[in-house]
Short mmCIF file of C-alpha atoms in Angstrom, two decimals:
data_model
loop_
_atom_site.label_atom_id
_atom_site.label_comp_id
_atom_site.label_asym_id
_atom_site.label_seq_id
_atom_site.Cartn_x
_atom_site.Cartn_y
_atom_site.Cartn_z
CA GLN A 1 31.49 -101.56 -46.81
CA VAL A 2 34.08 -104.14 -48.28
CA GLN A 3 32.35 -107.13 -48.94
CA LEU A 4 33.07 -110.39 -50.09
CA VAL A 5 31.19 -113.38 -52.02
CA GLU A 6 32.77 -116.90 -52.83
CA SER A 7 32.03 -119.17 -54.77
CA GLY A 8 32.46 -123.06 -57.25
CA GLY A 9 33.21 -125.03 -53.64
CA GLY A 10 30.92 -127.63 -53.85
CA SER A 11 31.52 -132.59 -53.82
CA VAL A 12 34.25 -133.51 -55.62
CA GLN A 13 36.27 -137.41 -55.87
CA ALA A 14 40.18 -137.01 -54.99
CA GLY A 15 42.82 -135.47 -57.49
CA GLY A 16 39.88 -134.06 -59.30
CA SER A 17 40.01 -129.82 -59.38
CA LEU A 18 37.74 -126.90 -58.86
CA ARG A 19 38.00 -123.82 -58.97
CA LEU A 20 36.95 -120.70 -56.18
CA SER A 21 35.69 -117.60 -56.84
CA CYS A 22 35.58 -114.55 -54.39
CA ALA A 23 34.03 -111.36 -56.34
CA ALA A 24 34.90 -108.28 -54.26
CA SER A 25 33.05 -104.95 -53.85
CA GLY A 26 31.83 -101.95 -52.09
CA HIS A 27 35.67 -100.10 -51.64
CA ARG A 28 36.87 -97.60 -53.84
CA TYR A 29 39.90 -98.69 -54.82
CA ALA A 30 40.73 -101.22 -57.24
CA TYR A 31 40.99 -104.44 -55.34
CA SER A 32 44.52 -105.01 -57.03
CA ALA A 33 45.62 -103.34 -54.22
CA PHE A 34 44.21 -104.85 -52.10
CA ASN A 35 46.04 -107.61 -50.45
CA MET A 36 43.71 -110.83 -50.61
CA ALA A 37 44.12 -114.89 -49.33
CA TRP A 38 41.83 -118.11 -49.17
CA PHE A 39 41.58 -119.57 -45.51
CA ARG A 40 40.63 -123.08 -44.60
CA GLN A 41 38.49 -124.79 -41.62
CA ALA A 42 37.84 -127.83 -41.34
CA PRO A 43 35.44 -128.97 -38.30
CA GLY A 44 38.47 -128.94 -35.37
CA ARG A 45 40.69 -127.23 -36.73
CA GLU A 46 41.21 -124.31 -36.56
CA ARG A 47 41.48 -121.85 -39.19
CA GLU A 48 44.07 -121.80 -41.51
CA GLY A 49 45.79 -119.84 -43.95
CA VAL A 50 46.60 -121.57 -47.92
CA ALA A 51 47.33 -118.42 -50.42
CA THR A 52 48.42 -115.22 -50.01
CA ILE A 53 49.30 -112.25 -52.86
CA ALA A 54 49.62 -109.33 -51.87
CA ARG A 55 49.53 -105.70 -53.26
CA ASN A 56 52.31 -106.51 -54.49
CA LYS A 57 51.62 -109.19 -56.62
CA ARG A 58 53.59 -111.71 -54.00
CA THR A 59 52.03 -114.97 -53.41
CA ILE A 60 53.04 -117.34 -50.40
CA TYR A 61 50.79 -120.58 -49.66
CA ALA A 62 50.70 -123.31 -46.94
CA ASP A 63 52.85 -126.56 -48.23
CA SER A 64 49.98 -128.57 -47.24
CA VAL A 65 49.05 -127.04 -50.98
CA LYS A 66 51.83 -125.54 -52.89
CA GLY A 67 51.73 -126.92 -56.01
CA ARG A 68 47.88 -128.04 -56.47
CA PHE A 69 46.54 -125.04 -55.45
CA THR A 70 47.31 -121.29 -57.12
CA ILE A 71 45.66 -118.15 -56.29
CA SER A 72 45.54 -115.83 -58.24
CA GLN A 73 43.72 -112.01 -58.98
CA ASP A 74 41.49 -110.24 -62.07
CA ASN A 75 41.02 -106.64 -61.66
CA ALA A 76 39.07 -105.48 -64.85
CA LYS A 77 35.64 -108.08 -62.69
CA ASN A 78 37.18 -107.37 -58.58
CA SER A 79 38.24 -111.16 -58.55
CA LEU A 80 39.88 -113.01 -57.04
CA TYR A 81 41.15 -117.37 -57.60
CA LEU A 82 41.50 -120.22 -55.68
CA GLN A 83 42.74 -123.12 -58.31
CA MET A 84 43.00 -126.64 -57.12
CA ASN A 85 44.06 -129.25 -58.56
CA ASN A 86 45.28 -132.61 -57.87
CA LEU A 87 42.50 -132.85 -53.95
CA LYS A 88 42.54 -134.47 -51.92
CA PRO A 89 40.37 -135.74 -49.15
CA GLU A 90 42.75 -133.84 -46.20
CA ASP A 91 41.43 -130.53 -47.94
CA THR A 92 37.71 -130.57 -47.27
CA ALA A 93 36.97 -127.68 -45.12
CA MET A 94 34.87 -124.55 -45.68
CA TYR A 95 37.02 -122.19 -47.42
CA TYR A 96 37.41 -118.51 -46.88
CA CYS A 97 38.79 -115.44 -48.93
CA ALA A 98 39.84 -112.28 -47.54
CA ALA A 99 40.99 -109.14 -47.98
CA ASP A 100 42.89 -106.06 -46.42
CA PRO A 101 44.07 -102.89 -47.88
CA TRP A 102 46.96 -101.78 -46.25
CA VAL A 103 48.63 -104.54 -43.80
CA ASP A 104 49.79 -108.03 -45.57
CA TRP A 105 48.74 -110.63 -42.80
CA LEU A 106 50.17 -113.69 -45.07
CA LEU A 107 49.40 -116.85 -43.82
CA GLN A 108 48.04 -115.08 -40.05
CA PRO A 109 43.49 -114.99 -39.93
CA LYS A 110 44.26 -111.07 -39.19
CA TYR A 111 42.49 -109.79 -42.50
CA PRO A 112 39.93 -107.20 -41.59
CA TYR A 113 37.71 -108.21 -44.32
CA TRP A 114 36.27 -111.65 -44.67
CA GLY A 115 32.79 -113.71 -47.37
CA GLN A 116 31.10 -116.37 -45.80
CA GLY A 117 33.10 -119.41 -46.89
CA THR A 118 31.89 -121.88 -49.44
CA GLN A 119 31.96 -125.81 -48.33
CA VAL A 120 34.68 -128.05 -50.18
CA THR A 121 34.39 -131.43 -49.82
CA VAL A 122 36.29 -134.51 -51.08
CA SER A 123 35.71 -137.74 -50.95
CA SER A 124 37.94 -140.61 -51.42
#
């Protein structure tokens, strides 16, 4: 079965940077052929899409992170990344990676495969 494991979360001050990683395994095909995405969920809020990279490498970002976050893949390592710069307190949330081998769900939380999440906390 497809397995996704996030890492790289932590606590930083506003204006700082973090790079999240998502290690993918358990699928017969290269994850470069997957639609991949990052989501986040803060206490009391719905899970929201942050960034996605489709099979055709098209990327989409939530307006709230556009210009600050960058989603990317390393095919050789079967890894998904989210480079987060100029972090703000409102970025505080549990961050999840998600994948679908066929459907491009954009920023909708309908991906069939999810990681356990990694916590990002940004202080003022």
